Amino acid sequence: MTGTALRASAARSSLAQRYRDVRAHTEALVAPLSAEDCALQSMPDASPAKWHLAHTTWFFETFVIEPRVRGYRVFDPAYRVLFNSYYEAVGERHPRPERGMLSRPDLPTILAYRAHVDRAIGKCLEPARGDRAVAGLVELGINHEQQHQELLLTDILHLLSRNPLRPAYATPVSAAPRRPPRSPRWLRHAGGIAQIGHDGAGFAFDNETPRHRVLIETFEIAARPVSNGEYAAFIDDGGYRRPDCWLALGWETLRDRQWSAPLYWERHDGRWRAFTLRGMTELDPHAPVEHLSYFEADAYARWAGARLPTEFEWEAAMRDAMRGGAFGAGHAAGTASTSRGAGTLRSGDVWEWTSSAYAPYPGFRAAAGPIGEYNGKFMCNQYVLRGGSVATPAGHLRVTYRNFFAPEARWQFSGVRLARDVDPGTPRPSPIRGSRRPREDRSG
Amino acid sequence: MTGTALRASAARSSLAQRYRDVRAHTEALVAPLSAEDCALQSMPDASPAKWHLAHTTWFFETFVIEPRVRGYRVFDPAYRVLFNSYYEAVGERHPRPERGMLSRPDLPTILAYRAHVDRAIGKCLEPARGDRAVAGLVELGINHEQQHQELLLTDILHLLSRNPLRPAYATPVSAAPRRPPRSPRWLRHAGGIAQIGHDGAGFAFDNETPRHRVLIETFEIAARPVSNGEYAAFIDDGGYRRPDCWLALGWETLRDRQWSAPLYWERHDGRWRAFTLRGMTELDPHAPVEHLSYFEADAYARWAGARLPTEFEWEAAMRDAMRGGAFGAGHAAGTASTSRGAGTLRSGDVWEWTSSAYAPYPGFRAAAGPIGEYNGKFMCNQYVLRGGSVATPAGHLRVTYRNFFAPEARWQFSGVRLARDVDPGTPRPSPIRGSRRPREDRSG
Amino acid sequence: MTGTALRASAARSSLAQRYRDVRAHTEALVAPLSAEDCALQSMPDASPAKWHLAHTTWFFETFVIEPRVRGYRVFDPAYRVLFNSYYEAVGERHPRPERGMLSRPDLPTILAYRAHVDRAIGKCLEPARGDRAVAGLVELGINHEQQHQELLLTDILHLLSRNPLRPAYATPVSAAPRRPPRSPRWLRHAGGIAQIGHDGAGFAFDNETPRHRVLIETFEIAARPVSNGEYAAFIDDGGYRRPDCWLALGWETLRDRQWSAPLYWERHDGRWRAFTLRGMTELDPHAPVEHLSYFEADAYARWAGARLPTEFEWEAAMRDAMRGGAFGAGHAAGTASTSRGAGTLRSGDVWEWTSSAYAPYPGFRAAAGPIGEYNGKFMCNQYVLRGGSVATPAGHLRVTYRNFFAPEARWQFSGVRLARDVDPGTPRPSPIRGSRRPREDRSG
Amino acid sequence: MTGTALRASAARSSLAQRYRDVRAHTEALVAPLSAEDCALQSMPDASPAKWHLAHTTWFFETFVIEPRVRGYRVFDPAYRVLFNSYYEAVGERHPRPERGMLSRPDLPTILAYRAHVDRAIGKCLEPARGDRAVAGLVELGINHEQQHQELLLTDILHLLSRNPLRPAYATPVSAAPRRPPRSPRWLRHAGGIAQIGHDGAGFAFDNETPRHRVLIETFEIAARPVSNGEYAAFIDDGGYRRPDCWLALGWETLRDRQWSAPLYWERHDGRWRAFTLRGMTELDPHAPVEHLSYFEADAYARWAGARLPTEFEWEAAMRDAMRGGAFGAGHAAGTASTSRGAGTLRSGDVWEWTSSAYAPYPGFRAAAGPIGEYNGKFMCNQYVLRGGSVATPAGHLRVTYRNFFAPEARWQFSGVRLARDVDPGTPRPSPIRGSRRPREDRSG
């Protein structure tokens, strides 16, 4: 073996190991669930856990194994349709709102399907095979499965929330009481021409490319996302009853769906509680607010006299902060409170809505073939979220990562971070003060 | 013990035995099903099997045990809401369309709930207790559960039909080939003042009472329900494309839902097949047609130059036939073919739509208390079916039994029997001949 | 001319006169309306006044003139589709919910269309023509137009009610204050075998035939319909918040549509007002309650400890009363108060919901040809109303007349009359007393 | 008078003149319409012409007159609600989908309302009054009314299209046959940091501000919009049956609404015709394609191997072209064919979808008070169109003008212009050639 071949082989073996780890992690996520838990679908946007288990497997079977492994015996030909999510080029699909109609194949069968595909992937990744494209597709499949790990958790949370028994996904744990974080600070970014998007090292989805230049003006961004306590002040100030805070479409949605708080929040005896993967819990005022729609994030920002950052401002600020090592620290710690000082920009606790509509980067080219449907065709009427949440697989955090959802979506771990314009000549930013604006100011 | 007390005790012990038998039969019905099969809800009209298991138990707990058994420990207080079907007087109800959101309580828990209630009912029925009202309520609960046994099967069939894998509920069995029945014969009934409704001996639902007089004119009724083969001729004659055969509401429904055959029928290579509890099967042309809406039954009858019987005609004819022993014979044999001659009136193979809107009998009084909601409040926009199907518990067939569904409902085992007026002075009825009317006759 | 021919000619000339009168009356009804008033459609169930003007004309053109008048020049071939209501045999139809999309043809054009058809009908009815079928169809067309006269008024009332300006159709007139009527009395009918339906003399719709026998048990019926004041007592007693008063489908409808009073009722400062053709008016407590759905009529009756009459009871009672001359007196007087004594059975002030589902009479045969679609195909999920309202053309009242609407319909002039069973051996009926039942009685 | 005062007075008199001209033009637009035409509403997105007449008047009354003119007698207090479009700060609004329920006030009353307000505005603009804010608000109201002039035409076109009689708004005129334009040419723009947005001279809506810098890379843009003939080639190539051309949301919309061509297109005997303000017309293959949704514009561009321009590219290119005098030339000529050569960038014949989601410019501040609801609150799930159409008032064309609609909207005069990326080092652009890509290329 040449040195190059040796390195490729080592990379591949590492890839095989990552494949096994990620697949095992998915199955660990469903371990606390019954077959019934895994089969139900709580709304068209959500999928049964069993479907996630099967679809991620279908992805490897359809895009990696079938085109390459001679004599591969398909586990069940019907799955080609049943577990196709949205790939028109692959053919027919079982309708999304009917994913919860499938009591069969049952859970053990789906687990057998996973094992069947895992064996075949194992062969694809044997060192002797030198197919570079395979490695790329397996890498994509791994990242795809990691995305579904988070979706599986948000979908299960939604399903359990529909059950009046309020069952918990995981055993409640008593978290150590958090020390109140300092008041969030504004961090100033000087602007300029920023390089946005993935630069080619390591994996990225196609929608993170190509890297391109964006002109950014000077702005300020909050050091941490908005907390539950801060958001509760917005509610207390009548935030859900003041149309002047809301986009027209948001106000209409709020009225149609009778929103009066974030998804999963309930008020008992004047105190806020929230339904979580640990069941009903007291709301920690210092934890970042979760389960906001874009509309709510935007309304909060307007109420606070600020705005959402663009995804470009977010990426530029994080990239700068990373040079100081702050990025991802929050996630690593598993909490949202700031441990090392309010001046550090931190993220990774909650997805953060940006003001940027999800659109292709200049020069974007979707991949050839069915894989090209992965991201590009969804670039309409959705908004970009940046960061990452407690449900995001650790290795999945990335400064260029673009998550995206429709503006009314609330069942993700989605929150809000503030930004604001800077008038030229303004001195350095001061701490964010009481953001509540007096009611009489808002007559407009 | 006096003689009377002895007889009461014996009756009660027999009731206890019937209770056990019926409860065991329900559980036998779900034996071929997985926990996932039992949890899913395929449409708002249908309920998960698990819900049927629990609701029938809730009925005994709520109406028999709770008001009577001192110190009874409710299995789970949340069930009072979760498994209340529609009893406003009992209180809040989990919304019907969300019965399929309940992955918890899981199937083993529901079976434990059943056992818990069974033990308590056992005590209620101990010979020492002389509560006559208990016996009546337990009797009602038994009949209620038998109704749900049939619903459980129709609901499971509907669920499995939504699955592209076409799973069978029960192992396919090769039925012995049927001999073609003779052409159905018209049987003439002389009319007159008939006694309609339950006469007081044995159990009946309140909607079968009070017995009352109805004036019926001379009519003729077919000796057996319409067969698959006969119905297929209606389809072949363009029945689903001819508005003149249909009620206006039926035609609208047909167009909105794109009906072109009975529910579960599919045409492959020019041959009809149907999805059944045994999976996809060839259609037996001699078996009674099933899964018709009222609209289809009515349209078929109009096409055939006949009409549906009223429920009064049906009951009067069956009562007369019973004196000859024919009633229920079909069901007992488990087939729809006539074994002993076309002249015998037979039913029990399929529910038969009548032309009668579901309405209270003159002098009808709903029972006092919540039980009064059992039947009376549904007497609007539904039509009465008479007879019984292969899924109807054997002891449940009754000449006064009034089944009822909305005219668009098709997921029950519902078919059609013809009737027709008789002009005075007409000779005895002749055999039903080719019912197909030439297209040019129907210009109206 | 022979004597027979002379009589036929005289009858025809009388028919021609009635044709002209009825046509002129329709146009008089739209005289207070602007072109805009005549063009709008307030809901799919209602039609623009202009459409009524055109459709009734289309009826004569399509069913009388076109098949008979050689060389007749159709006014506009497009009208065959535009103004076909529901006759499948005639061909395509402009969709009902889009009748309000037709700003053209404009009102003057439609009036010209009417004149054009009137001229052609005139020729059909010339004494020289001896076509008996023509006379029958013109008679049908006249009665058809009279039905649309009432619909035109109910539809205009509904349209104006949607306008926040609350415009009046007609100038408000101050009605003379009514003297309180005596408490309504129960009138007893002995039952027996009644002859129901039209007996052949004079015009009737096909759904009133054939005359047939119905067995009726002894019953009692209220001498007059329920008044506004009596209905208000039901509301005050929480009638719209008590599910035990309502059919299940009615309760569901009430909740979905948030009903809390009859259509057009509004409470201002504790007093009821109603929107009428004269604009917003104080509610006269002695006038019959109007704009009830079947569900409300039925719920009121249940609350009052009574029930709705069947259409057979209604017809039998009215026929008996007519022998005493009472029937129609209310209408002739144009008021609902009883003038001659509470013991007289009176109707004609408001349509009265009966408990009878709209169904064909035994032996019913729809007419041949497209005209056969007039009534028969609507016999599903509708309920029969008897009587007649202030908007019913005077000559249109008839003891056998069967009006019918869906149970949720409220925009007609529809009210309620009570009936009740009689236990054998009960003495003569006493006056209807306070019908309010105490709340604690209704726990069932 | 000082010189400054003189100039202000002259400006105001000119403003008064423009006010009168614009108001008169609106009334001229409805001159061909009947009262019925003006009253109907064809869909919730569209408004009756009468409503446009009233709402534009309400705008002046509410925002200019009421706050300023002492003793002003409101024409009708109910109009405050009836004709408020969406201003939450003004108060309640008549629901948008019910604008077509208002037969009253009738058309003459609305014209009287206009005259009443015109008189009051006349006083506000008398030279003696020196209120600069008034001038700004009147200017806004004039531009507002000009926007509604175009909406009035698109809404009338939609209404007439719903009428099977296919009435024309205006008399058909035979247009001179067009000479085929040259093949469209790509024009290259060098990119760089562009100044985007209004610079302060003359009127602009708030959403065109503030002027700001945007970095643009080198790109090419087509000299003219896509023509009917070119779009028909897309249809012929199966464009509406190939999911790979479409955004996922677009494909879903196409299937739900069964789109197979632009709105108003119909194929007769293999030839395309279109419903226009002149009635049904032959399609001119050289005229720009109209009545596309964003989805169709985007799909066409993808099929053609190109893309939509961003609104920044569009503005930068037009601004450059204006220096050469080309901008608006098309509109002035009233045709879409190029008169002076394919190399000139021309627009103004049709609104052009850009790929830019409608979002606030950096530093955007909505105006204070209710007027602040004019634009800002709609910045979600809409896309920007640039240019202007044959229905756009002449003085309303502006290089910074941002029109915006939801991506599924098709009833505007909306078309498409192509753009494409430029690989560095590519020579000058060549003519756009046959854009049809062979089917086998598109397997992805």
mmCIF file of N, CA, C and O in Angstrom, chain A residues 166-168 172 264-268 272-282:
data_model
loop_
_atom_site.group_PDB
_atom_site.id
_atom_site.type_symbol
_atom_site.label_atom_id
_atom_site.label_comp_id
_atom_site.label_asym_id
_atom_site.label_seq_id
_atom_site.Cartn_x
_atom_site.Cartn_y
_atom_site.Cartn_z
ATOM 1 N N ARG A 166 -49.480 12.940 30.203
ATOM 2 C CA ARG A 166 -48.211 13.654 30.334
ATOM 3 C C ARG A 166 -47.036 12.734 30.616
ATOM 4 O O ARG A 166 -46.265 12.944 31.563
ATOM 5 N N PRO A 167 -46.874 11.715 29.829
ATOM 6 C CA PRO A 167 -45.773 10.794 30.118
ATOM 7 C C PRO A 167 -44.424 11.421 29.798
ATOM 8 O O PRO A 167 -44.300 12.248 28.895
ATOM 9 N N ALA A 168 -43.418 11.003 30.552
ATOM 10 C CA ALA A 168 -42.060 11.490 30.319
ATOM 11 C C ALA A 168 -41.328 10.534 29.395
ATOM 12 O O ALA A 168 -41.522 9.315 29.453
ATOM 13 N N PRO A 172 -37.083 11.938 35.081
ATOM 14 C CA PRO A 172 -36.773 13.293 35.529
ATOM 15 C C PRO A 172 -35.481 13.289 36.335
ATOM 16 O O PRO A 172 -35.243 12.393 37.142
ATOM 17 N N TYR A 264 -45.927 24.176 24.577
ATOM 18 C CA TYR A 264 -45.635 23.346 25.759
ATOM 19 C C TYR A 264 -45.640 24.121 27.070
ATOM 20 O O TYR A 264 -45.477 23.519 28.132
ATOM 21 N N TRP A 265 -45.788 25.440 26.998
ATOM 22 C CA TRP A 265 -45.893 26.184 28.266
ATOM 23 C C TRP A 265 -47.323 26.111 28.804
ATOM 24 O O TRP A 265 -48.286 26.194 28.048
ATOM 25 N N GLU A 266 -47.426 25.977 30.112
ATOM 26 C CA GLU A 266 -48.731 26.046 30.768
ATOM 27 C C GLU A 266 -48.578 26.825 32.060
ATOM 28 O O GLU A 266 -47.581 26.709 32.747
ATOM 29 N N ARG A 267 -49.611 27.592 32.354
ATOM 30 C CA ARG A 267 -49.551 28.375 33.584
ATOM 31 C C ARG A 267 -50.412 27.694 34.634
ATOM 32 O O ARG A 267 -51.584 27.408 34.397
ATOM 33 N N HIS A 268 -49.839 27.377 35.759
ATOM 34 C CA HIS A 268 -50.590 26.811 36.885
ATOM 35 C C HIS A 268 -50.385 27.718 38.091
ATOM 36 O O HIS A 268 -49.245 27.929 38.505
ATOM 37 N N TRP A 272 -45.292 29.396 35.558
ATOM 38 C CA TRP A 272 -45.130 28.719 34.284
ATOM 39 C C TRP A 272 -44.490 27.355 34.460
ATOM 40 O O TRP A 272 -43.507 27.222 35.164
ATOM 41 N N ARG A 273 -45.078 26.372 33.814
ATOM 42 C CA ARG A 273 -44.454 25.061 33.720
ATOM 43 C C ARG A 273 -44.359 24.720 32.233
ATOM 44 O O ARG A 273 -45.020 25.340 31.402
ATOM 45 N N ALA A 274 -43.560 23.738 31.923
ATOM 46 C CA ALA A 274 -43.434 23.358 30.516
ATOM 47 C C ALA A 274 -43.349 21.850 30.408
ATOM 48 O O ALA A 274 -42.789 21.166 31.282
ATOM 49 N N PHE A 275 -43.929 21.346 29.336
ATOM 50 C CA PHE A 275 -43.811 19.920 29.061
ATOM 51 C C PHE A 275 -42.507 19.678 28.309
ATOM 52 O O PHE A 275 -42.233 20.335 27.303
ATOM 53 N N THR A 276 -41.703 18.759 28.827
ATOM 54 C CA THR A 276 -40.394 18.486 28.236
ATOM 55 C C THR A 276 -40.209 16.976 28.098
ATOM 56 O O THR A 276 -41.094 16.197 28.453
ATOM 57 N N LEU A 277 -39.066 16.599 27.602
ATOM 58 C CA LEU A 277 -38.774 15.167 27.502
ATOM 59 C C LEU A 277 -38.723 14.520 28.879
ATOM 60 O O LEU A 277 -38.821 13.301 29.005
ATOM 61 N N ARG A 278 -38.592 15.312 29.915
ATOM 62 C CA ARG A 278 -38.618 14.786 31.279
ATOM 63 C C ARG A 278 -39.991 14.918 31.910
ATOM 64 O O ARG A 278 -40.136 14.789 33.120
ATOM 65 N N GLY A 279 -41.009 15.189 31.089
ATOM 66 C CA GLY A 279 -42.357 15.380 31.629
ATOM 67 C C GLY A 279 -42.601 16.839 31.951
ATOM 68 O O GLY A 279 -41.864 17.713 31.502
ATOM 69 N N MET A 280 -43.639 17.097 32.741
ATOM 70 C CA MET A 280 -43.931 18.478 33.117
ATOM 71 C C MET A 280 -42.889 18.944 34.119
ATOM 72 O O MET A 280 -42.610 18.259 35.103
ATOM 73 N N THR A 281 -42.340 20.132 33.886
ATOM 74 C CA THR A 281 -41.294 20.634 34.767
ATOM 75 C C THR A 281 -41.537 22.102 35.059
ATOM 76 O O THR A 281 -42.186 22.809 34.300
ATOM 77 N N GLU A 282 -40.997 22.519 36.177
ATOM 78 C CA GLU A 282 -40.954 23.953 36.438
ATOM 79 C C GLU A 282 -40.059 24.606 35.395
ATOM 80 O O GLU A 282 -39.057 24.022 34.974
#
